Tab-separated table of C-alpha atoms and ligand atoms in Angstrom:
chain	number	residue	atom	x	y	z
A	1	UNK	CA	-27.651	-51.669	-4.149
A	2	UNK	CA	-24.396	-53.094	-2.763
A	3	UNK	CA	-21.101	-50.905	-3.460
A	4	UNK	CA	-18.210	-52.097	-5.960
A	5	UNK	CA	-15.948	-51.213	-2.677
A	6	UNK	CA	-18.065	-53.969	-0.704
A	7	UNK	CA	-15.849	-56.581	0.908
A	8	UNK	CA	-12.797	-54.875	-1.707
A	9	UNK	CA	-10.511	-53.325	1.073
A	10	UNK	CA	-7.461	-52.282	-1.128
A	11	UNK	CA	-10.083	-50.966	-3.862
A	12	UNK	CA	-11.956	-49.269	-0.912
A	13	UNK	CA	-8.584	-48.000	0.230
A	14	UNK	CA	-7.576	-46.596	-2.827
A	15	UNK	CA	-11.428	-44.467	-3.300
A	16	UNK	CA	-10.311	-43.330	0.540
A	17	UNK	CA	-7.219	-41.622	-0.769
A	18	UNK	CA	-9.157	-39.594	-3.579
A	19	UNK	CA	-11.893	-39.095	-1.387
A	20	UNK	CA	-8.734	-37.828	1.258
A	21	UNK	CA	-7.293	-35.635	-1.764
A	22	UNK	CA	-10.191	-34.062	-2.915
A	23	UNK	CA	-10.847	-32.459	0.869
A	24	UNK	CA	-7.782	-30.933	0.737
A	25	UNK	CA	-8.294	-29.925	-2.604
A	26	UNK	CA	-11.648	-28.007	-1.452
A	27	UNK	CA	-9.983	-27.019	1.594
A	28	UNK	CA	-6.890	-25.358	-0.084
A	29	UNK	CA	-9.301	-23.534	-2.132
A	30	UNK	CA	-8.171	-25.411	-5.319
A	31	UNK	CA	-11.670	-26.913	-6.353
A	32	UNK	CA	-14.044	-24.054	-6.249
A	33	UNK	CA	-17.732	-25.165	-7.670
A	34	UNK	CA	-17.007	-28.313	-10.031
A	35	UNK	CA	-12.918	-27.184	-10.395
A	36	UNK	CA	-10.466	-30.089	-10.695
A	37	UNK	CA	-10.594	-33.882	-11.728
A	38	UNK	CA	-9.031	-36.842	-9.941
A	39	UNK	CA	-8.360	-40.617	-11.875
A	40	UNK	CA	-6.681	-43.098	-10.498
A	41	UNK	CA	-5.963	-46.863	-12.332
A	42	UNK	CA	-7.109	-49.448	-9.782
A	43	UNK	CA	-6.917	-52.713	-12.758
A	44	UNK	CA	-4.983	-54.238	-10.182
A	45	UNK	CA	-7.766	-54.730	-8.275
A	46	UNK	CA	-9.974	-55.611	-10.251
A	47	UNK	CA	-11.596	-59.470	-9.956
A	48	UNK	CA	-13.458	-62.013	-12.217
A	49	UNK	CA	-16.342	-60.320	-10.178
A	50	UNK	CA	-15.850	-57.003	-11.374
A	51	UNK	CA	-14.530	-58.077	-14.835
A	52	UNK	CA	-17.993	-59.755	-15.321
A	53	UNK	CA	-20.266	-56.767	-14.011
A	54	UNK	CA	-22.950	-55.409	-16.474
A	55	UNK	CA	-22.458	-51.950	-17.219
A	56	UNK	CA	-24.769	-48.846	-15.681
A	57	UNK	CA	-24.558	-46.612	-18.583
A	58	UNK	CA	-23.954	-47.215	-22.607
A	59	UNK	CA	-20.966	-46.871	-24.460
A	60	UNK	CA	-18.878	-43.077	-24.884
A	61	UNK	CA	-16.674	-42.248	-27.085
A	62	UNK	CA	-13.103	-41.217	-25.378
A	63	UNK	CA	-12.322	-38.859	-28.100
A	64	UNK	CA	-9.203	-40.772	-28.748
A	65	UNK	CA	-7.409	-44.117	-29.183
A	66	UNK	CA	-5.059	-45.068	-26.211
A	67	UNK	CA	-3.861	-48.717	-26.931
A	68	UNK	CA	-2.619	-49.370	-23.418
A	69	UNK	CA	-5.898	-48.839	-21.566
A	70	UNK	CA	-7.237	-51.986	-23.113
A	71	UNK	CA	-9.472	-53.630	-20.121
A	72	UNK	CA	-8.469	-50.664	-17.845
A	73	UNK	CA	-10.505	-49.900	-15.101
A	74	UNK	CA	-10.232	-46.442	-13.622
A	75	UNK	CA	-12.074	-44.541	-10.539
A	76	UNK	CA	-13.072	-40.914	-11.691
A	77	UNK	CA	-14.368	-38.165	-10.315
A	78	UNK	CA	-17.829	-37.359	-12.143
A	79	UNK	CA	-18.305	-34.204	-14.400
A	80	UNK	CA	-19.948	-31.104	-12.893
A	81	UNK	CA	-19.721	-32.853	-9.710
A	82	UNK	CA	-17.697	-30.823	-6.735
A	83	UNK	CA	-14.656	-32.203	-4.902
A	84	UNK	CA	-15.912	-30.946	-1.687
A	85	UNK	CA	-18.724	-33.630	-2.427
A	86	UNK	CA	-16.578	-36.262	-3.247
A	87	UNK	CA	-14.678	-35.557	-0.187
A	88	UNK	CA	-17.492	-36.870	1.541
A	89	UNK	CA	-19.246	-39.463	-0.811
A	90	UNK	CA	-17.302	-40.840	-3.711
A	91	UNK	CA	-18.786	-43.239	-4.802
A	92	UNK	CA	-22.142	-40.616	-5.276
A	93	UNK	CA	-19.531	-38.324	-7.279
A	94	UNK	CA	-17.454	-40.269	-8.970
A	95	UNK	CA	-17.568	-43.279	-10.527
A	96	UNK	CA	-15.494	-46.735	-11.813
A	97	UNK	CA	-14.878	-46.632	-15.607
A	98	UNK	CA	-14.197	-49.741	-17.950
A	99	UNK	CA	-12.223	-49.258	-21.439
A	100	UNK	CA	-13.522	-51.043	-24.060
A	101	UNK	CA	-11.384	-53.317	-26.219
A	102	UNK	CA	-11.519	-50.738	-29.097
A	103	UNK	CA	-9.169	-48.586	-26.675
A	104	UNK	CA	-11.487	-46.034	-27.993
A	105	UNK	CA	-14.400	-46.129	-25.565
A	106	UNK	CA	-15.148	-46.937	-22.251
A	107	UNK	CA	-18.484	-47.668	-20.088
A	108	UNK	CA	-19.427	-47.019	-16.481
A	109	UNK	CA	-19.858	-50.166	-14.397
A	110	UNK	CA	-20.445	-48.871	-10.407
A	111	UNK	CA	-21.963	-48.085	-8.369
A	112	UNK	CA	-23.765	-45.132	-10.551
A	113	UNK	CA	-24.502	-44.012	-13.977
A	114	UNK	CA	-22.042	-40.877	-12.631
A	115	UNK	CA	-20.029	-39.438	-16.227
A	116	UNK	CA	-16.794	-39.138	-15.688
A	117	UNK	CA	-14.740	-35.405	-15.628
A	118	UNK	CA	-14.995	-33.833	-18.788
A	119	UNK	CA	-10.885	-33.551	-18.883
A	120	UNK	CA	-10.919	-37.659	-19.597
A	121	UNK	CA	-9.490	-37.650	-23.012
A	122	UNK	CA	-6.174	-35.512	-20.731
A	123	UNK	CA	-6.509	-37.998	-18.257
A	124	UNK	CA	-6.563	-41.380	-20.187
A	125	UNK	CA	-3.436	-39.974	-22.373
A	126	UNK	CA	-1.615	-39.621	-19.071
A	127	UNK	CA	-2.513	-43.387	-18.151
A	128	UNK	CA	-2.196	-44.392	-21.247
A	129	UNK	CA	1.636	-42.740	-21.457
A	130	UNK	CA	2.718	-44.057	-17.803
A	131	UNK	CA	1.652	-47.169	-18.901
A	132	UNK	CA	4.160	-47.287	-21.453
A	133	UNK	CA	6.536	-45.701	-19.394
A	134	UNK	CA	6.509	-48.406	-17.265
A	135	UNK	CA	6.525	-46.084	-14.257
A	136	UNK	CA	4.295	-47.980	-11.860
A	137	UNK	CA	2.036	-44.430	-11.911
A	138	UNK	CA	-1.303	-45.032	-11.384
A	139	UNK	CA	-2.996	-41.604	-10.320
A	140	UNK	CA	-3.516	-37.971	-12.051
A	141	UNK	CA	-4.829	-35.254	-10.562
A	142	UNK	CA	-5.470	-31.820	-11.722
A	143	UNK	CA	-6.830	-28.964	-9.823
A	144	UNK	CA	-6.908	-25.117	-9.954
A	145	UNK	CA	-3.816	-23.620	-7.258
A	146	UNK	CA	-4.364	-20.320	-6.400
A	147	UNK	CA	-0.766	-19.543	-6.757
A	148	UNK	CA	0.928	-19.012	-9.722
A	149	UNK	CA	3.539	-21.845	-10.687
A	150	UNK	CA	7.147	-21.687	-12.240
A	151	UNK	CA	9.672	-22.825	-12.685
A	152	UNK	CA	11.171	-20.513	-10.684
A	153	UNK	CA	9.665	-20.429	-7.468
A	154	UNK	CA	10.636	-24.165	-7.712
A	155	UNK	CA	14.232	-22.920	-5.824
A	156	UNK	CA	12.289	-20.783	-2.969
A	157	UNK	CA	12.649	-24.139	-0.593
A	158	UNK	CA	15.094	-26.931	-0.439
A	159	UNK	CA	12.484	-29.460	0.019
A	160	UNK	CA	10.542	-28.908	-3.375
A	161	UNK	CA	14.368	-29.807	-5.129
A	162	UNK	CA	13.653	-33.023	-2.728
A	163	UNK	CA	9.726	-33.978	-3.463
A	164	UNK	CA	9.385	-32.621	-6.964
A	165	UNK	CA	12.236	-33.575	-8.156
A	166	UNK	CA	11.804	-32.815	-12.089
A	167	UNK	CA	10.441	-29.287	-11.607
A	168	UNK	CA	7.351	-27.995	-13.890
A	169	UNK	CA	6.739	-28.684	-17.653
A	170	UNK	CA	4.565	-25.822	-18.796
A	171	UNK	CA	1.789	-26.423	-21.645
A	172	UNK	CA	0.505	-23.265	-23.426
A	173	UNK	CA	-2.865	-22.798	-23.430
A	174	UNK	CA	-5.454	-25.104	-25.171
A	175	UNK	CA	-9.114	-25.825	-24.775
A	176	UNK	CA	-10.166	-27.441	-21.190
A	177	UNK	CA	-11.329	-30.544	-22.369
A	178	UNK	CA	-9.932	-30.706	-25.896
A	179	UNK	CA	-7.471	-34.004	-27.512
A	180	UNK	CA	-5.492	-31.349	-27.835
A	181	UNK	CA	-4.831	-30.316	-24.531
A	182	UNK	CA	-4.523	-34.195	-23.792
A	183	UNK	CA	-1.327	-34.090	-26.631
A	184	UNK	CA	0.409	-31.447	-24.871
A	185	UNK	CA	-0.141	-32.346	-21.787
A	186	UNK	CA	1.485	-36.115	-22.556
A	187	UNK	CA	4.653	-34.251	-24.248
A	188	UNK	CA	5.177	-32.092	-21.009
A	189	UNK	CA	4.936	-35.328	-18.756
A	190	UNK	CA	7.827	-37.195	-20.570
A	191	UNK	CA	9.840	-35.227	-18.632
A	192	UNK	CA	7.771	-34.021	-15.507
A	193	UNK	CA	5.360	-35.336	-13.342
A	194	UNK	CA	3.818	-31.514	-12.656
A	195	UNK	CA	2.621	-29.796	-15.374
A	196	UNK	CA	0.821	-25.787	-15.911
A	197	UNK	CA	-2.047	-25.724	-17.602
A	198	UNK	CA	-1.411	-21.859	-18.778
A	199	UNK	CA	-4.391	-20.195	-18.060
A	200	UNK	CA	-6.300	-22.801	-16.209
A	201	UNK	CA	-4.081	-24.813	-13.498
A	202	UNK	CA	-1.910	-27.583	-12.927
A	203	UNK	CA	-1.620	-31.642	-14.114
A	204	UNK	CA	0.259	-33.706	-11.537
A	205	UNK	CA	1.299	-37.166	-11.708
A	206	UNK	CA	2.076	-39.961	-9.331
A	207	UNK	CA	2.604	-43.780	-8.298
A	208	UNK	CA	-0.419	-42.695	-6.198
A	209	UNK	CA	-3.193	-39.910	-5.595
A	210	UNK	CA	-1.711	-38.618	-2.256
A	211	UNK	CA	2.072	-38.688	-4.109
A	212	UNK	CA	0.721	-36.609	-7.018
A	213	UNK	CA	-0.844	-34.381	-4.419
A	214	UNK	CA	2.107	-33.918	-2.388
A	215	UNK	CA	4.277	-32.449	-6.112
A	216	UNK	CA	1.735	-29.823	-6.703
A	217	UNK	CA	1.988	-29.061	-2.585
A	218	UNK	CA	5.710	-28.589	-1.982
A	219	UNK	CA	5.442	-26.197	-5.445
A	220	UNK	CA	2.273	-24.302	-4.313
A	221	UNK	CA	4.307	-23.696	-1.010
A	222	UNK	CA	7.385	-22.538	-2.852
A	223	UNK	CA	5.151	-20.390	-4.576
A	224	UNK	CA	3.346	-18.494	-1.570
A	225	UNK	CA	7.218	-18.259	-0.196
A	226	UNK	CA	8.149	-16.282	-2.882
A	227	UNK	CA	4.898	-13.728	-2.941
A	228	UNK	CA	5.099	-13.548	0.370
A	229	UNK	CA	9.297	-11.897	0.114
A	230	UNK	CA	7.364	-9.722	-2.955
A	231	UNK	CA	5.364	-8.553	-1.073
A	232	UNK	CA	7.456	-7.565	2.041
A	233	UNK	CA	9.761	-5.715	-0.790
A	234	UNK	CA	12.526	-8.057	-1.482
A	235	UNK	CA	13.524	-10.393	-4.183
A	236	UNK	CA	14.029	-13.812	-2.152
A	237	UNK	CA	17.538	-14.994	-3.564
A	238	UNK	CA	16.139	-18.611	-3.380
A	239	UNK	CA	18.466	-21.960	-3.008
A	240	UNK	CA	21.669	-21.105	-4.567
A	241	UNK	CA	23.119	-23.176	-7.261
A	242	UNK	CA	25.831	-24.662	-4.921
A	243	UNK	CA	23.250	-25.142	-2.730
A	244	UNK	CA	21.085	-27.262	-4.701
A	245	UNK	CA	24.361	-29.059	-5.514
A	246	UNK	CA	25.473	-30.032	-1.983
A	247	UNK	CA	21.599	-31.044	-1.515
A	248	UNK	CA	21.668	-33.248	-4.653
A	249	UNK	CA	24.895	-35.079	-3.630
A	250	UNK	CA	23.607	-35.632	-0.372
A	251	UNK	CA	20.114	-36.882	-0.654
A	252	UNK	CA	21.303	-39.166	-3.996
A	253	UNK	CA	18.808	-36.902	-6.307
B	301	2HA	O1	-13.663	-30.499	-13.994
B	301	2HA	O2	-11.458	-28.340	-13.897
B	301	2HA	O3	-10.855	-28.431	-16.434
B	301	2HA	C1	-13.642	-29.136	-14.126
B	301	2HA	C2	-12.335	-28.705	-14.642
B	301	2HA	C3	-12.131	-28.730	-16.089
B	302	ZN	ZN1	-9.813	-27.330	-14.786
């Protein structure tokens, strides 16, 4: 059976960079068994071709009514599959998704019947709300970090002031997989583009998969930074608020 990527080089591209991610993900020890779920928006590559394919699977319900997805195509990583595996054949573990004009529902079109990660409804929402942002976002990404996130370990390195600019929106605990986890999660990312999960792991955001990758990186790093001083028995003082200052003038943030 020929492949949706097939003579599609920025569509091809784009599966690279997920297929990128999710190594890292597995390699970081983020993803352990099926942990984790990548989506990225790739309408913009989308052709009369693709428009007109015949779907591989029926029609599911999204488990909620996103207006803005109307004719959306999306890549996905499939459910119960493991990143390690998409790593290394994503278009075997993951699939390309096509709402349906109810904005309610959405079929699979290629290559395989694979379902997509069981945290869609979350995922969708967050398309759905940088659509309307007008952001230019097209990827979400959330994974399991082994370190724990705040707020503020955000200060423990200059450079996470730099690449995560917004800091961490924190959403209390809900029910992996639930609309309502997909509501809080949307509130959060008005303001952030990284977002706790409590209890579960992070939600990042970006104009691409390796971007959204990188925010939940620099943090995880602050994060280690700060153990690490705990653990040597001292409180790390962090960037100082003058500090943070001078770097804010100076790199226009
Ligand atoms: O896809 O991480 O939250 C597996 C998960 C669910
Ligand atoms: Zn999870």
């Amino acid at each position: 059976m020929k492949s949706i990527l097939e003579n599609r080089p920025a569509l091809a591209a784009e599966v690279d960079k997920v297929a990128e991610t999710a190594g890292y993900l597995w390699q970081k020890g983020w993803a352990e068994r099926n942990g984790g779920n990548i989506t990225v928006n790739i309408t913009e590559h989308v052709d009369d071709a693709i428009r007109a394919m015949e779907p591989v699977s029926g029609r599911f319900p999204i488990g909620t009514t996103l207006p803005r997805l109307k004719g959306c195509y999306f890549f996905c990583k499939g459910t119960n599959k493991r990143m390690r595996d998409l790593a290394r054949r994503p278009m075997e573990n993951g699939s390309v998704i096509r709402i349906l004009d109810d904005c309610a529902s959405y079929e699979i079109i290629a290559d395989k019947a694979v379902k997509p990660t069981s945290e869609l409804a979350s995922h969708l929402a967050m398309h759905n709300q940088m659509i309307a942002s007008g952001n230019g976002y097209k990827a979400a990404l959330h994974t399991h970090p082994i370190d724990v996130l705040t707020n503020l370990l955000w200060s423990m390195i200059p450079e996470t002031r730099a690449f995560c600019p917004k800091g961490l929106g924190i959403v209390p605990y809900k029910m992996p997989s639930s609309v309502e986890l997909a509501e809080a999660t949307i509130a959060q990312l008005r303001e952030y583009d990284v977002v706790m999960w409590e209890k579960h792991g992070v939600c990042a955001v970006g104009p691409d998969i390796f971007e959204a990758f990188d925010q939940v990186d620099v943090l995880s790093k602050s994060a280690q930074i700060y153990l690490t001083a705990r653990s040597m028995g001292f409180e790390p003082a962090g960037t100082t608020q003058e500090q943070m200052d001078e770097l804010k003038r100076a790199f226009n943030l």
